[in-house]
PDB file of C-alpha atoms in Angstrom:
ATOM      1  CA  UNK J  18      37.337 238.505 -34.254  1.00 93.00           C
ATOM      2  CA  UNK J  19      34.908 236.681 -31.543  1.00 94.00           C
ATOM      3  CA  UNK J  20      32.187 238.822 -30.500  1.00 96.00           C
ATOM      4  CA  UNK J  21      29.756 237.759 -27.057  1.00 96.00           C
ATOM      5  CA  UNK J  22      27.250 239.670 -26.364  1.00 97.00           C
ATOM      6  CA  UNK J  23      24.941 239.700 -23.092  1.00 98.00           C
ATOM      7  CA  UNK J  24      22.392 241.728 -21.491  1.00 97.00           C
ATOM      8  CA  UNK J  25      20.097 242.535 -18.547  1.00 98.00           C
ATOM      9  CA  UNK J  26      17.911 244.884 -17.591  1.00 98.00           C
ATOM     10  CA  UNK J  27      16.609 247.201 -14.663  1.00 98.00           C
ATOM     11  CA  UNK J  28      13.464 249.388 -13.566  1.00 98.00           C
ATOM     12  CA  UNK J  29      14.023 252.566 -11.966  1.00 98.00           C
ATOM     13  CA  UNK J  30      13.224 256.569 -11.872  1.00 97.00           C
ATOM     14  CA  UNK J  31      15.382 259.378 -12.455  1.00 97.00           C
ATOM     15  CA  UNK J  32      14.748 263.424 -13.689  1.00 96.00           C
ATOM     16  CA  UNK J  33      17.097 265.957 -15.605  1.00 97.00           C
ATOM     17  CA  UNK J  34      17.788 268.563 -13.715  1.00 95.00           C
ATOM     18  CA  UNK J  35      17.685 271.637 -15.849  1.00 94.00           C
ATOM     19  CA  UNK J  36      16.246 269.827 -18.578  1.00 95.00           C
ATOM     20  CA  UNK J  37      13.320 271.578 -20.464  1.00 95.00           C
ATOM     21  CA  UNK J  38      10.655 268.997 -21.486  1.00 94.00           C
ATOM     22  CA  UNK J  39       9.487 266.528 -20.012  1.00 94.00           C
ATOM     23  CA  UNK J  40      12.594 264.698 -18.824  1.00 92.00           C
ATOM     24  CA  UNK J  41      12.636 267.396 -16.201  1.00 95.00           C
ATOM     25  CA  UNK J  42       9.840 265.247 -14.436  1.00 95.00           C
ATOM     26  CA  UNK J  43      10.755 262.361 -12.555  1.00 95.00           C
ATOM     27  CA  UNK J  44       9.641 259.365 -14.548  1.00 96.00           C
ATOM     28  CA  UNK J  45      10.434 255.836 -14.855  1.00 96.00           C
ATOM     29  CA  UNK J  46      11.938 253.399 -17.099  1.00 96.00           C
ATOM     30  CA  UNK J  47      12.613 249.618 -17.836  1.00 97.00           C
ATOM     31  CA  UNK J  48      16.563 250.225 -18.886  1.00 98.00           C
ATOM     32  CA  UNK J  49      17.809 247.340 -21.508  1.00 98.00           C
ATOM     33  CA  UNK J  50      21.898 246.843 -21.443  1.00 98.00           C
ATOM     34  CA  UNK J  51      23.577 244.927 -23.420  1.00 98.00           C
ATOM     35  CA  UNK J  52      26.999 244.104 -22.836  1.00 98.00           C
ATOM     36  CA  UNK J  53      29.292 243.223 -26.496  1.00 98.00           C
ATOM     37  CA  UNK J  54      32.884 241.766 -25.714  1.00 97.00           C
ATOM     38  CA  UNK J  55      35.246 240.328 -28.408  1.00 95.00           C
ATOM     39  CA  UNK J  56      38.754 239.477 -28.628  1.00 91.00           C
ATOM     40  CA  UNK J  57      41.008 237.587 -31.662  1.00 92.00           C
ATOM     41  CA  UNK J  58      41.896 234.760 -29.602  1.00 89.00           C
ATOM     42  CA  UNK J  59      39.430 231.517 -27.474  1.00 88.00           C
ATOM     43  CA  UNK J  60      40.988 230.426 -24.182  1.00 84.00           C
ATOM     44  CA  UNK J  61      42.428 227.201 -24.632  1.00 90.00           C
ATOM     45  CA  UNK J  62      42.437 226.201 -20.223  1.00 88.00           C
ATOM     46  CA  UNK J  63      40.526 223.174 -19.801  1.00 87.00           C
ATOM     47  CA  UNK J  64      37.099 224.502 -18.474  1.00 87.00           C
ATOM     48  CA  UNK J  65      36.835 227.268 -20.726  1.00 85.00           C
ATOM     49  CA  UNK J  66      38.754 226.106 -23.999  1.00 88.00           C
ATOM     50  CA  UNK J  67      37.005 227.087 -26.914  1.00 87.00           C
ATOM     51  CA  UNK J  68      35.311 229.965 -25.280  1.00 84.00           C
ATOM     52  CA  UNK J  69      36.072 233.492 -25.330  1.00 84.00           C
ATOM     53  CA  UNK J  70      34.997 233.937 -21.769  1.00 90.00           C
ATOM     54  CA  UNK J  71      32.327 231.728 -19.853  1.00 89.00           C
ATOM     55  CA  UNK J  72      28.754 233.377 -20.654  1.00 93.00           C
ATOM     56  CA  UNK J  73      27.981 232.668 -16.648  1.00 93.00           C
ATOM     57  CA  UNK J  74      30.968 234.895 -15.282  1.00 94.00           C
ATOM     58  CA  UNK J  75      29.994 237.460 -18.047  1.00 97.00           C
ATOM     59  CA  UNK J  76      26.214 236.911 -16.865  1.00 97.00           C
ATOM     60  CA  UNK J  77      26.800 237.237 -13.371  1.00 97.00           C
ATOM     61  CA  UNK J  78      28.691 240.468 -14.037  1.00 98.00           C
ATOM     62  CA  UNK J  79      26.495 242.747 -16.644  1.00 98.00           C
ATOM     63  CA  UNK J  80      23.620 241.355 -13.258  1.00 98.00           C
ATOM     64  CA  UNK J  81      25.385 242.691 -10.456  1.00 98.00           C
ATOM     65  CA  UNK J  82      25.827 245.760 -11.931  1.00 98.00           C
ATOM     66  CA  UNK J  83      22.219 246.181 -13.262  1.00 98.00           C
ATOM     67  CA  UNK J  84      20.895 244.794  -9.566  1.00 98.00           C
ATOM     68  CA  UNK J  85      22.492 248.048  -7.701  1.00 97.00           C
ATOM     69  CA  UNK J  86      19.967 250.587 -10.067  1.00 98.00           C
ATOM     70  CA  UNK J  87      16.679 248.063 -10.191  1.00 98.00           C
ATOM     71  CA  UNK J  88      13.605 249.550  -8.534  1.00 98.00           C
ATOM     72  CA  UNK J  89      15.431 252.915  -7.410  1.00 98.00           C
ATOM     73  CA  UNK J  90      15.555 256.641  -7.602  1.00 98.00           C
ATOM     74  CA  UNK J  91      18.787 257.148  -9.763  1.00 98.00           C
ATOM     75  CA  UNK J  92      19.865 260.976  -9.201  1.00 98.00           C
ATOM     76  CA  UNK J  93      22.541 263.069 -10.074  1.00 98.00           C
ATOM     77  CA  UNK J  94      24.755 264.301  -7.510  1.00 97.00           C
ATOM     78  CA  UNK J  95      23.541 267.457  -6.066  1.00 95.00           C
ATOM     79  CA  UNK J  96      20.433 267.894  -8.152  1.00 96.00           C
ATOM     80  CA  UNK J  97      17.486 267.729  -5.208  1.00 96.00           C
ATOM     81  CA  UNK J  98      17.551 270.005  -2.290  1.00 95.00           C
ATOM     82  CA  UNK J  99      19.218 268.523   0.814  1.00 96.00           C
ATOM     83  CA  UNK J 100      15.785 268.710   2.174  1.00 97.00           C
ATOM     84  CA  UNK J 101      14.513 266.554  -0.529  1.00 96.00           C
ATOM     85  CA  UNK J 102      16.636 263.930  -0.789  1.00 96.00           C
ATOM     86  CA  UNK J 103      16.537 263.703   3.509  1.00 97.00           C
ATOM     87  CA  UNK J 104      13.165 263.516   3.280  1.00 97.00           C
ATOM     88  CA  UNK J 105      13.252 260.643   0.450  1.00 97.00           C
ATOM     89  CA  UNK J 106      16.016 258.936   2.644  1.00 96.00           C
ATOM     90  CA  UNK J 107      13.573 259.172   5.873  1.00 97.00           C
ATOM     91  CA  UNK J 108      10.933 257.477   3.606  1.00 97.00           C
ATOM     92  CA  UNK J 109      13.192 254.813   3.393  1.00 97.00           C
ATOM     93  CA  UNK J 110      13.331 255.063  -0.555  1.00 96.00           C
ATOM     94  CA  UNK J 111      16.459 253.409  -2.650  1.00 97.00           C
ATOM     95  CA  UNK J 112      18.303 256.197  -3.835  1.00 97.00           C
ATOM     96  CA  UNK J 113      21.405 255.890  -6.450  1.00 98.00           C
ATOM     97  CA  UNK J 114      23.281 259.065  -7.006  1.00 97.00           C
ATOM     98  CA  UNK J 115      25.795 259.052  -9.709  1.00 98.00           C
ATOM     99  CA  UNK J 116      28.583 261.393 -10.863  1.00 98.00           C
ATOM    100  CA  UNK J 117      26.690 262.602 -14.304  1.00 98.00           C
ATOM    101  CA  UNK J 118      23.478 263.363 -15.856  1.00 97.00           C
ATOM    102  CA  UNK J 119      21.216 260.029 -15.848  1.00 98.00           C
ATOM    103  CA  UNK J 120      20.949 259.732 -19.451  1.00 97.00           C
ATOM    104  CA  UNK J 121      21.347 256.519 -21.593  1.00 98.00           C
ATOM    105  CA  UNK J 122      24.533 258.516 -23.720  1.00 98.00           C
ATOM    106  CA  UNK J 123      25.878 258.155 -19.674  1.00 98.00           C
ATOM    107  CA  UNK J 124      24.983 255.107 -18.529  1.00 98.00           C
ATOM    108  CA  UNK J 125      26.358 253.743 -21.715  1.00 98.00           C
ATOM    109  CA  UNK J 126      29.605 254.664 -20.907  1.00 98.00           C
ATOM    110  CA  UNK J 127      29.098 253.782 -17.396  1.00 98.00           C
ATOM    111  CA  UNK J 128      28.090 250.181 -17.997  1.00 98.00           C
ATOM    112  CA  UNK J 129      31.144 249.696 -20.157  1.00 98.00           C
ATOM    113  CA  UNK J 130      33.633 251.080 -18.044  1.00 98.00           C
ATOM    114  CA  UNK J 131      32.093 248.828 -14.630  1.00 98.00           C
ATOM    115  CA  UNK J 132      32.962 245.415 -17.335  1.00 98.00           C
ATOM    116  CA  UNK J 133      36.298 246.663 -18.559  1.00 97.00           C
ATOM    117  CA  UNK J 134      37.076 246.996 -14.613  1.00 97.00           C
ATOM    118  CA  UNK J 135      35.363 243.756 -14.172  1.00 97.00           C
ATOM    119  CA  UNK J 136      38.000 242.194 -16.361  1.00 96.00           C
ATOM    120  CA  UNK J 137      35.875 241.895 -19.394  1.00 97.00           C
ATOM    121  CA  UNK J 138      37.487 242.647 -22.905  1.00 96.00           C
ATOM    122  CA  UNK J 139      34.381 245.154 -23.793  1.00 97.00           C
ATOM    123  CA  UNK J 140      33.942 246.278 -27.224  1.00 97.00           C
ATOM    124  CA  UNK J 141      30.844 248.076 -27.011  1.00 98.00           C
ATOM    125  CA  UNK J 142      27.929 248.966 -24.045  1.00 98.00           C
ATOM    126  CA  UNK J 143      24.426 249.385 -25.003  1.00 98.00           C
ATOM    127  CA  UNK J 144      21.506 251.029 -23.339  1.00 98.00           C
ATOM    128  CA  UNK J 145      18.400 251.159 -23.955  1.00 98.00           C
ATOM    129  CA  UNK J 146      16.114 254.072 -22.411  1.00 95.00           C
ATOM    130  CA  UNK J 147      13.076 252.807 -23.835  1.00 94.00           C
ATOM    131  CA  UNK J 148      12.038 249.839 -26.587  1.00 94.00           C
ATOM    132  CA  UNK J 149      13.005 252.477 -29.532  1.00 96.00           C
ATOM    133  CA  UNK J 150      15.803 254.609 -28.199  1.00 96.00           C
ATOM    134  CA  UNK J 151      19.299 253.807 -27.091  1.00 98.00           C
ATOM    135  CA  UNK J 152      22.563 255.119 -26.879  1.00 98.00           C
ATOM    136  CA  UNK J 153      25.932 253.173 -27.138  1.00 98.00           C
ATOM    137  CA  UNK J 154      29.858 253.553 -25.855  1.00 98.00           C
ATOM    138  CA  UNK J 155      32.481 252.259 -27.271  1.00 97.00           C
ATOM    139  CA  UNK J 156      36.799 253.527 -26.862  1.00 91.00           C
ATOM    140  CA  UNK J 157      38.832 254.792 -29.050  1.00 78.00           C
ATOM    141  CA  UNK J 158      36.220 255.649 -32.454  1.00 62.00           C
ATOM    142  CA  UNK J 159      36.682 258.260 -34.856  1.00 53.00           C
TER     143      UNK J 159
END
């Protein structure tokens, strides 16, 4: 088995909502992701033989994704007040809202999904909340 991995990472704020500690608070973070693909078999086309996928395209990818939550407000849908979040919005800040509670357990799974739709043969999705903590995703364990 071939095994790539990549990564990239991303500065931006979010709060739990309902959360008691300090996670409740809106805070900031510089998230690490690292991407891990594998597969049993190298491409044998001309430009990529001997590769299992071109680090560039894989790059390029994992980058995209990460550019959409740099330097942002990530929140989770329906946790500020209407009021709030038009009032952010008015201020012209970069809001994300997502479908689920920002945590790295989440984005984990959310990072790996966004490859595996990119086309990518993802094994595992890593995130990293801070230097010493992360969370990872991979299908089908246990």
């Amino acid at each position: 088995m071939y095994y790539l991995k990549t990564e990239a990472a991303f500065d931006s704020a979010h709060f739990l909502k309902d959360y008691q500690g300090k996670c409740k608070n809106l805070h900031g973070h510089r998230w690490r992701v690292i991407i891990t693909i594998c597969s049993n078999a190298l491409k044998k086309d001309k430009q990529t033989h001997g590769m299992l996928v071109d680090f560039g395209d894989l790059k390029d990818s994992l980058k995209k994704e990460t550019d959409i939550l740099d330097h942002c407000l990530i929140i989770e849908k329906d946790s500020l007040k209407p009021k709030t979040k038009q009032a952010l919005l008015e201020e012209n800040f970069h809001i994300e809202e997502v479908p689920f509670r920002p945590t790295a357990e989440n984005f984990s799974r959310y990072f790996f999904e966004r490859l595996k739709q990119a086309g990518f043969p993802v094994y595992e999705a890593t995130v990293y909340e801070t230097p010493n903590n992360c969370a990872s995703y991979r299908e089908n364990e246990l």
